[in-house]
């Protein structure tokens, strides 16, 4: 981040905190808005929130690291979220996750992924009747045919995933 971009982000974070009156019970909402500004929660932003909200950095970091929707590392350019909720799990969600790890050359829930792609698990995407499902860059892919590798490959191609990583 350039110094100018950092200064702009710092000013916007200050505005967010002021809008919430620096109230400790607004911490989660403040962190959500800070993440919208930066795309994740960088350490300098967490320090700024702690200082300006007059609370220990350990508390701010504790909240940020506890909730699944907060990211402490810069996101990759592309993201997949594979559902491992009950319906998806029963219909092959775990196999789908394993297939995605192999295809993309990443580990499930590694936010750094392969530098371009990351795959995370979620507990539910609200499409249980269309299981198994995943979200690729914000677009839902449903009724994935985990038991038919050729059909699954075609579905994943259609969802915008790159072909399998060589040697993976």
C-alpha positions as MATLAB code, in Angstrom:
seq = 'XXXXXXXXXXXXXXXXXXXXXXXXXXXXXXXXXXXXXXXXXXXXXXXXXXXXXXXXXXXXXXXXXXXXXXXXXXXXXXXXXXXXXXXXXXXXXXXXXXXXXXXXXXXXXXXXXXXXXXXXXXXXXXXXXXXXXXXXXXXXXXXXXXXXXXXXXXXXXXXXXXXXXXXX';
ca = [
       0.000    0.000    0.000;
       1.363    3.400   -0.939;
       1.816    6.005    1.806;
      -1.029    8.046    0.294;
      -3.380    5.027    0.237;
      -2.409    4.212    3.838;
      -3.202    7.785    4.911;
      -6.589    7.654    3.182;
      -7.396    4.298    4.807;
      -6.360    5.638    8.219;
      -8.645    8.669    7.784;
     -11.587    6.472    6.717;
     -11.064    4.193    9.729;
     -11.075    7.229   12.022;
     -14.400    8.300   10.468;
     -15.873    4.819   11.037;
     -14.845    4.858   14.695;
     -16.242    8.376   15.205;
     -19.578    7.359   13.644;
     -19.857    4.677   16.302;
     -18.820    7.009   19.111;
     -15.843    4.814   20.043;
     -18.272    2.548   21.908;
     -16.771   -0.837   22.852;
     -20.019   -2.628   21.963;
     -19.585   -1.385   18.370;
     -16.282   -3.217   17.905;
     -17.625   -5.943   15.604;
     -19.373   -3.436   13.343;
     -16.253   -1.249   13.276;
     -14.130   -4.253   12.282;
     -16.591   -5.144    9.504;
     -16.367   -1.629    8.111;
     -12.564   -1.570    8.410;
     -12.438   -4.857    6.496;
     -14.604   -3.288    3.764;
     -12.062   -0.470    3.473;
      -8.985   -2.689    3.237;
     -10.354   -6.030    2.073;
      -8.976   -7.549    5.276;
      -7.842   -6.424    8.729;
      -4.187   -5.368    8.491;
      -2.209   -5.080   11.733;
      -1.848   -1.269   11.532;
      -5.634   -0.965   11.234;
      -6.156   -3.207   14.284;
      -3.691   -1.072   16.258;
      -5.522    2.081   15.139;
      -8.905    0.649   16.171;
      -7.547   -0.380   19.585;
      -5.942    3.010   20.186;
      -8.885    5.117   19.020;
     -11.501    2.958   20.760;
      -9.348    2.961   23.912;
      -9.234   -0.790   24.342;
      -6.413   -3.306   24.532;
      -5.033   -4.541   21.218;
      -5.427   -8.080   22.592;
      -9.201   -7.587   22.786;
      -9.437   -6.192   19.245;
      -7.232   -8.970   17.884;
      -9.155  -11.569   19.903;
     -12.452  -10.515   18.336;
     -10.935  -10.258   14.854;
      -9.347  -13.714   15.069;
     -12.401  -15.388   16.638;
     -15.000  -14.611   13.974;
     -14.760  -16.579   10.739;
     -15.812  -13.651    8.523;
     -12.814  -11.539    9.496;
      -9.604  -11.958    7.483;
      -6.252  -11.096    9.026;
      -4.353  -11.629    5.777;
      -4.832  -10.008    2.391;
      -7.250  -12.081    0.331;
      -6.218  -13.883   -2.822;
      -7.578  -12.640   -6.139;
      -9.974  -15.605   -6.370;
     -11.834  -17.495   -3.638;
     -13.866  -20.669   -3.377;
     -16.103  -21.470   -0.435;
     -17.093  -25.138   -0.276;
     -20.037  -26.026    1.931;
     -19.420  -28.734    4.492;
     -22.780  -28.404    6.243;
     -24.763  -31.581    6.866;
     -26.601  -31.817    3.525;
     -23.515  -30.972    1.468;
     -21.280  -33.232    3.549;
     -23.637  -36.189    3.086;
     -23.743  -35.563   -0.668;
     -19.969  -35.401   -1.092;
     -18.853  -32.025    0.250;
     -15.661  -33.449    1.771;
     -14.750  -35.155   -1.509;
     -15.448  -31.896   -3.324;
     -13.137  -30.027   -0.934;
     -10.407  -32.615   -1.514;
     -10.888  -32.359   -5.281;
     -10.586  -28.554   -5.111;
      -7.397  -28.799   -3.063;
      -5.899  -31.082   -5.693;
      -7.168  -29.117   -8.675;
      -5.970  -25.750   -7.393;
      -2.871  -26.939   -5.534;
      -4.013  -25.405   -2.230;
      -4.872  -26.501    1.296;
      -8.399  -26.038    2.584;
      -8.688  -22.951    4.818;
      -5.205  -21.641    3.980;
      -5.964  -17.931    3.396;
      -2.810  -17.522    1.292;
      -3.897  -20.396   -0.978;
      -1.570  -20.633   -3.945;
      -1.254  -16.863   -4.210;
      -4.076  -16.613   -6.747;
      -6.742  -19.003   -5.418;
      -7.857  -19.932   -1.901;
     -10.430  -22.502   -0.784;
     -12.270  -22.178    2.508;
     -14.953  -24.285    4.111;
     -18.252  -22.840    5.273;
     -20.888  -24.450    7.450;
     -23.860  -23.544    5.274;
     -24.586  -21.598    2.108;
     -28.352  -21.883    2.448;
     -28.795  -24.080   -0.621;
     -29.161  -27.441    1.106;
     -31.671  -28.744   -1.437;
     -29.059  -28.246   -4.175;
     -26.160  -29.968   -2.375;
     -23.264  -30.210   -2.747;
     -22.567  -26.559   -3.441;
     -19.716  -24.093   -3.543;
     -19.240  -20.416   -4.257;
     -16.599  -19.366   -6.798;
     -15.799  -15.653   -6.674;
     -19.253  -14.916   -5.292;
     -21.203  -17.124   -7.746;
     -23.038  -20.199   -6.433;
     -22.414  -23.548   -8.161;
     -24.982  -26.214   -7.257;
     -25.705  -29.930   -7.621;
     -22.061  -30.741   -8.264;
     -21.567  -34.297   -9.499;
     -18.825  -35.440   -7.155;
     -19.251  -39.089   -8.184;
     -18.540  -38.392  -11.873;
     -15.043  -36.881  -12.288;
     -15.530  -35.831  -15.929;
     -18.868  -34.142  -15.226;
     -17.461  -32.471  -12.105;
     -14.480  -31.155  -14.092;
     -16.871  -29.680  -16.666;
     -18.979  -28.067  -13.916;
     -15.893  -26.563  -12.277;
     -14.633  -25.336  -15.665;
     -18.024  -23.675  -16.141;
     -17.758  -22.094  -12.692;
     -14.511  -20.398  -13.724;
     -11.948  -22.584  -11.978;
      -8.629  -23.106  -13.739;
      -7.585  -26.618  -14.794;
      -5.733  -28.896  -12.367;
      -2.266  -27.772  -11.294;
       0.458  -29.754  -13.091;
       2.022  -32.418  -10.890;
      -0.562  -31.931   -8.161;
];
